mmCIF file of C-alpha atoms in Angstrom:
data_model
loop_
_atom_site.group_PDB
_atom_site.id
_atom_site.type_symbol
_atom_site.label_atom_id
_atom_site.label_comp_id
_atom_site.label_asym_id
_atom_site.label_seq_id
_atom_site.Cartn_x
_atom_site.Cartn_y
_atom_site.Cartn_z
ATOM 1 C CA UNK A 1 -56.407 28.950 -3.989
ATOM 2 C CA UNK A 2 -55.443 26.246 -1.452
ATOM 3 C CA UNK A 3 -52.431 24.166 -2.404
ATOM 4 C CA UNK A 4 -50.724 21.062 -1.058
ATOM 5 C CA UNK A 5 -51.892 19.773 2.300
ATOM 6 C CA UNK A 6 -54.351 22.656 2.739
ATOM 7 C CA UNK A 7 -56.129 21.670 -0.488
ATOM 8 C CA UNK A 8 -56.197 18.028 0.614
ATOM 9 C CA UNK A 9 -57.708 18.928 4.002
ATOM 10 C CA UNK A 10 -60.363 21.235 2.517
ATOM 11 C CA UNK A 11 -61.493 18.455 0.178
ATOM 12 C CA UNK A 12 -62.356 16.174 3.101
ATOM 13 C CA UNK A 13 -66.089 16.304 4.044
ATOM 14 C CA UNK A 14 -66.725 18.519 7.104
ATOM 15 C CA UNK A 15 -67.575 15.932 9.788
ATOM 16 C CA UNK A 16 -64.660 13.665 8.880
ATOM 17 C CA UNK A 17 -62.361 16.698 8.594
ATOM 18 C CA UNK A 18 -63.271 18.018 12.049
ATOM 19 C CA UNK A 19 -62.805 14.556 13.578
ATOM 20 C CA UNK A 20 -59.446 14.117 11.850
ATOM 21 C CA UNK A 21 -58.105 17.544 12.853
ATOM 22 C CA UNK A 22 -59.210 17.201 16.495
ATOM 23 C CA UNK A 23 -57.639 13.738 16.704
ATOM 24 C CA UNK A 24 -54.303 14.892 15.288
ATOM 25 C CA UNK A 25 -54.257 17.981 17.521
ATOM 26 C CA UNK A 26 -55.014 15.851 20.591
ATOM 27 C CA UNK A 27 -52.156 13.442 19.878
ATOM 28 C CA UNK A 28 -49.802 16.344 19.154
ATOM 29 C CA UNK A 29 -50.785 17.990 22.437
ATOM 30 C CA UNK A 30 -49.885 14.792 24.299
ATOM 31 C CA UNK A 31 -46.683 14.395 22.273
ATOM 32 C CA UNK A 32 -45.667 17.967 23.191
ATOM 33 C CA UNK A 33 -46.587 17.294 26.850
ATOM 34 C CA UNK A 34 -49.226 20.023 26.911
ATOM 35 C CA UNK A 35 -51.622 17.453 28.368
ATOM 36 C CA UNK A 36 -51.270 13.857 29.495
ATOM 37 C CA UNK A 37 -53.406 10.808 28.639
ATOM 38 C CA UNK A 38 -54.435 10.725 32.288
ATOM 39 C CA UNK A 39 -56.326 13.988 31.699
ATOM 40 C CA UNK A 40 -58.133 12.616 28.642
ATOM 41 C CA UNK A 41 -59.274 9.070 29.410
ATOM 42 C CA UNK A 42 -62.881 8.219 30.232
ATOM 43 C CA UNK A 43 -64.308 6.504 33.266
ATOM 44 C CA UNK A 44 -67.714 7.061 34.839
ATOM 45 C CA UNK A 45 -66.132 7.897 38.193
ATOM 46 C CA UNK A 46 -63.673 10.427 36.776
ATOM 47 C CA UNK A 47 -66.170 12.030 34.391
ATOM 48 C CA UNK A 48 -69.252 12.253 36.579
ATOM 49 C CA UNK A 49 -68.360 11.595 40.229
ATOM 50 C CA UNK A 50 -65.219 13.746 40.064
ATOM 51 C CA UNK A 51 -66.979 16.331 37.865
ATOM 52 C CA UNK A 52 -64.644 16.111 34.861
ATOM 53 C CA UNK A 53 -67.230 15.828 32.047
ATOM 54 C CA UNK A 54 -64.770 16.723 29.255
ATOM 55 C CA UNK A 55 -63.497 13.138 29.478
ATOM 56 C CA UNK A 56 -66.674 11.942 27.721
ATOM 57 C CA UNK A 57 -65.533 14.080 24.773
ATOM 58 C CA UNK A 58 -61.731 13.719 24.726
ATOM 59 C CA UNK A 59 -61.866 9.912 24.895
ATOM 60 C CA UNK A 60 -63.025 9.898 21.253
ATOM 61 C CA UNK A 61 -60.127 11.978 19.922
ATOM 62 C CA UNK A 62 -57.032 10.367 21.401
ATOM 63 C CA UNK A 63 -55.710 7.540 19.212
ATOM 64 C CA UNK A 64 -52.543 7.133 21.251
ATOM 65 C CA UNK A 65 -49.049 8.500 20.804
ATOM 66 C CA UNK A 66 -47.857 9.026 17.247
ATOM 67 C CA UNK A 67 -46.795 5.545 16.164
ATOM 68 C CA UNK A 68 -47.463 2.876 13.540
ATOM 69 C CA UNK A 69 -50.740 1.955 15.256
ATOM 70 C CA UNK A 70 -51.750 5.636 15.261
ATOM 71 C CA UNK A 71 -51.073 5.904 11.510
ATOM 72 C CA UNK A 72 -52.915 2.609 10.913
ATOM 73 C CA UNK A 73 -56.101 3.754 12.652
ATOM 74 C CA UNK A 74 -56.017 7.281 11.242
ATOM 75 C CA UNK A 75 -55.523 6.084 7.673
ATOM 76 C CA UNK A 76 -58.389 3.585 7.653
ATOM 77 C CA UNK A 77 -60.719 5.767 9.714
ATOM 78 C CA UNK A 78 -60.169 8.789 7.446
ATOM 79 C CA UNK A 79 -60.447 6.769 4.228
ATOM 80 C CA UNK A 80 -63.726 5.017 4.991
ATOM 81 C CA UNK A 81 -65.322 7.802 7.006
ATOM 82 C CA UNK A 82 -64.663 10.110 4.066
ATOM 83 C CA UNK A 83 -66.107 7.670 1.533
ATOM 84 C CA UNK A 84 -69.182 7.078 3.702
ATOM 85 C CA UNK A 85 -69.793 10.795 4.209
ATOM 86 C CA UNK A 86 -69.336 11.479 0.493
ATOM 87 C CA UNK A 87 -71.702 8.690 -0.590
ATOM 88 C CA UNK A 88 -74.391 7.540 1.850
ATOM 89 C CA UNK A 89 -74.402 10.842 3.766
ATOM 90 C CA UNK A 90 -73.767 13.268 0.900
ATOM 91 C CA UNK A 91 -75.385 16.643 1.771
ATOM 92 C CA UNK A 92 -76.567 15.113 5.056
ATOM 93 C CA UNK A 93 -73.995 16.388 7.550
ATOM 94 C CA UNK A 94 -76.489 16.364 10.418
ATOM 95 C CA UNK A 95 -77.458 12.721 9.839
ATOM 96 C CA UNK A 96 -73.809 11.645 9.803
ATOM 97 C CA UNK A 97 -73.063 13.616 12.974
ATOM 98 C CA UNK A 98 -76.185 12.158 14.609
ATOM 99 C CA UNK A 99 -75.125 8.616 13.730
ATOM 100 C CA UNK A 100 -71.672 9.197 15.277
ATOM 101 C CA UNK A 101 -73.217 10.896 18.317
ATOM 102 C CA UNK A 102 -75.578 7.992 19.050
ATOM 103 C CA UNK A 103 -72.715 5.537 18.488
ATOM 104 C CA UNK A 104 -70.588 7.526 20.949
ATOM 105 C CA UNK A 105 -73.291 7.322 23.600
ATOM 106 C CA UNK A 106 -73.550 3.574 23.098
ATOM 107 C CA UNK A 107 -69.779 3.181 23.424
ATOM 108 C CA UNK A 108 -69.727 5.215 26.629
ATOM 109 C CA UNK A 109 -72.373 2.941 28.127
ATOM 110 C CA UNK A 110 -70.605 -0.249 27.002
ATOM 111 C CA UNK A 111 -67.047 0.832 27.825
ATOM 112 C CA UNK A 112 -67.005 -0.635 31.377
ATOM 113 C CA UNK A 113 -67.595 -4.101 29.887
ATOM 114 C CA UNK A 114 -64.177 -4.081 28.209
ATOM 115 C CA UNK A 115 -62.457 -1.568 30.503
ATOM 116 C CA UNK A 116 -61.401 0.761 27.685
ATOM 117 C CA UNK A 117 -60.168 4.217 28.755
ATOM 118 C CA UNK A 118 -60.107 5.546 25.167
ATOM 119 C CA UNK A 119 -62.937 5.031 22.685
ATOM 120 C CA UNK A 120 -61.478 6.686 19.587
ATOM 121 C CA UNK A 121 -60.583 3.433 17.806
ATOM 122 C CA UNK A 122 -63.946 1.752 18.538
ATOM 123 C CA UNK A 123 -65.797 4.815 17.219
ATOM 124 C CA UNK A 124 -63.581 4.854 14.106
ATOM 125 C CA UNK A 125 -64.727 1.312 13.344
ATOM 126 C CA UNK A 126 -68.386 2.386 13.192
ATOM 127 C CA UNK A 127 -68.162 4.153 9.786
ATOM 128 C CA UNK A 128 -65.794 1.430 8.527
ATOM 129 C CA UNK A 129 -68.348 -1.245 9.418
ATOM 130 C CA UNK A 130 -71.290 0.724 8.020
ATOM 131 C CA UNK A 131 -69.474 1.376 4.734
ATOM 132 C CA UNK A 132 -68.545 -2.293 4.416
ATOM 133 C CA UNK A 133 -72.169 -3.421 4.851
ATOM 134 C CA UNK A 134 -73.425 -0.915 2.292
ATOM 135 C CA UNK A 135 -70.882 -2.034 -0.338
ATOM 136 C CA UNK A 136 -71.009 -5.844 -0.017
ATOM 137 C CA UNK A 137 -69.562 -6.668 -3.431
ATOM 138 C CA UNK A 138 -66.727 -4.111 -3.475
ATOM 139 C CA UNK A 139 -63.264 -5.727 -3.610
ATOM 140 C CA UNK A 140 -60.704 -4.360 -1.136
ATOM 141 C CA UNK A 141 -56.955 -4.758 -1.570
ATOM 142 C CA UNK A 142 -55.069 -4.826 1.723
ATOM 143 C CA UNK A 143 -51.628 -3.330 1.106
ATOM 144 C CA UNK A 144 -51.573 -4.967 -2.335
ATOM 145 C CA UNK A 145 -51.082 -8.392 -0.756
ATOM 146 C CA UNK A 146 -54.576 -9.854 -0.421
ATOM 147 C CA UNK A 147 -57.972 -8.948 -1.857
ATOM 148 C CA UNK A 148 -61.190 -9.383 0.098
ATOM 149 C CA UNK A 149 -64.761 -8.198 -0.307
ATOM 150 C CA UNK A 150 -65.930 -5.246 1.775
ATOM 151 C CA UNK A 151 -67.956 -7.158 4.416
ATOM 152 C CA UNK A 152 -64.744 -8.867 5.605
ATOM 153 C CA UNK A 153 -62.857 -5.574 5.942
ATOM 154 C CA UNK A 154 -63.689 -4.865 9.630
ATOM 155 C CA UNK A 155 -62.555 -8.323 10.770
ATOM 156 C CA UNK A 156 -59.390 -8.064 8.676
ATOM 157 C CA UNK A 157 -58.587 -4.716 10.307
ATOM 158 C CA UNK A 158 -59.252 -6.168 13.765
ATOM 159 C CA UNK A 159 -56.712 -8.893 12.993
ATOM 160 C CA UNK A 160 -54.150 -6.355 11.758
ATOM 161 C CA UNK A 161 -54.648 -4.221 14.853
ATOM 162 C CA UNK A 162 -54.125 -7.275 17.059
ATOM 163 C CA UNK A 163 -50.885 -8.066 15.206
ATOM 164 C CA UNK A 164 -49.620 -4.486 15.504
ATOM 165 C CA UNK A 165 -50.360 -4.224 19.222
ATOM 166 C CA UNK A 166 -49.664 -7.806 20.226
ATOM 167 C CA UNK A 167 -52.528 -7.747 22.719
ATOM 168 C CA UNK A 168 -56.178 -8.766 22.723
ATOM 169 C CA UNK A 169 -57.208 -5.468 24.362
ATOM 170 C CA UNK A 170 -56.767 -3.490 21.132
ATOM 171 C CA UNK A 171 -58.793 -6.113 19.273
ATOM 172 C CA UNK A 172 -61.495 -5.974 21.971
ATOM 173 C CA UNK A 173 -61.952 -2.245 21.380
ATOM 174 C CA UNK A 174 -62.158 -2.697 17.621
ATOM 175 C CA UNK A 175 -64.646 -5.553 18.017
ATOM 176 C CA UNK A 176 -66.760 -3.336 20.259
ATOM 177 C CA UNK A 177 -66.728 -0.731 17.485
ATOM 178 C CA UNK A 178 -67.862 -3.398 15.003
ATOM 179 C CA UNK A 179 -70.732 -4.354 17.328
ATOM 180 C CA UNK A 180 -71.874 -0.740 17.638
ATOM 181 C CA UNK A 181 -71.446 -0.337 13.875
ATOM 182 C CA UNK A 182 -73.709 -3.338 13.363
ATOM 183 C CA UNK A 183 -76.381 -1.719 15.525
ATOM 184 C CA UNK A 184 -76.042 1.522 13.523
ATOM 185 C CA UNK A 185 -76.374 -0.418 10.254
ATOM 186 C CA UNK A 186 -79.375 -2.396 11.549
ATOM 187 C CA UNK A 187 -81.221 0.696 12.771
ATOM 188 C CA UNK A 188 -80.687 2.537 9.472
ATOM 189 C CA UNK A 189 -80.810 -0.120 6.804
ATOM 190 C CA UNK A 190 -82.946 -2.903 8.274
ATOM 191 C CA UNK A 191 -85.196 -1.523 11.004
ATOM 192 C CA UNK A 192 -86.345 1.543 9.047
ATOM 193 C CA UNK A 193 -87.044 -0.486 5.906
ATOM 194 C CA UNK A 194 -88.509 -3.741 7.204
ATOM 195 C CA UNK A 195 -89.853 -2.955 10.673
ATOM 196 C CA UNK A 196 -91.258 0.561 10.754
ATOM 197 C CA UNK A 197 -91.342 1.493 7.064
ATOM 198 C CA UNK A 198 -89.603 4.836 7.434
ATOM 199 C CA UNK A 199 -86.971 6.861 9.320
ATOM 200 C CA UNK A 200 -87.019 7.222 13.097
ATOM 201 C CA UNK A 201 -85.100 9.457 15.506
ATOM 202 C CA UNK A 202 -82.484 6.683 15.678
ATOM 203 C CA UNK A 203 -81.825 6.843 11.929
ATOM 204 C CA UNK A 204 -82.369 10.504 11.115
ATOM 205 C CA UNK A 205 -81.179 13.670 12.854
ATOM 206 C CA UNK A 206 -83.745 15.908 14.587
ATOM 207 C CA UNK A 207 -84.840 18.957 12.589
ATOM 208 C CA UNK A 208 -83.110 21.499 14.893
ATOM 209 C CA UNK A 209 -79.799 19.698 14.271
ATOM 210 C CA UNK A 210 -80.436 19.690 10.516
ATOM 211 C CA UNK A 211 -81.010 23.456 10.648
ATOM 212 C CA UNK A 212 -77.834 23.918 12.658
ATOM 213 C CA UNK A 213 -75.826 22.091 9.990
ATOM 214 C CA UNK A 214 -77.628 23.885 7.167
ATOM 215 C CA UNK A 215 -79.182 20.713 5.727
ATOM 216 C CA UNK A 216 -82.655 22.277 5.567
#
C-alpha cells in the first residue's frame, strides 16, 4: 500500500499528475545541469526552421528554476487543475487532455505577441480560470489574509505573480493564460449551450482519443 508522498501522488488525477511530474522533473534536470533553459524554450524559428520540434513540448513543462515563484505556480496549478479534473472532468480524461491540448496550440500561436519563451505558467492559468468561472460563488481565502470569490482568483494570482517577480512580463504571461482560459470556458460553457446546442470538436475530445484514454 502506498504511503507518504507516493500515496499523495497516486491520489492526484492522471492528467494533472503527469503534468506535475513532468514539470518537476524538467526543473530538476535544469537544476542539476543535465539540460539548460536554452534547450527548452520555444520560438517558431528554433522549433520549425532549425528543426527542433521538441521545443513546442518542453516549453509547457519548465516553470523556471526552483524558487518561490516556482512553488507559487506549482501549488496553485496543481490545486485547481486537480479540483477541475476531479469535478468537471471526472471520468473524462480525454476531454481534459483535449482542452489542455487545444489551449496549448492557442498559446503557441499567440506567444510571439508577448515574446514568451516558456508557456508553462500561461497554460497553468487555463484550468485555474476555467475552475473559477464554473464556481462563481465559491469563497477563496488567499493565505488566510483576504477572502475573495472564485471569479476574482485569476486576477488576484496575476497580481501576486507580478509582486513576486517585480516585472510586467510575468503578469503578461499569466494574463495570456487567462485570455486562453476565457476562450476555453466560452467554447465549452457558452458556445455549446447557447449557440450550437451541443458539444463540438472544440469542446469534446474525438472518439479515438477517448478510446486511447479508456473513456469509452
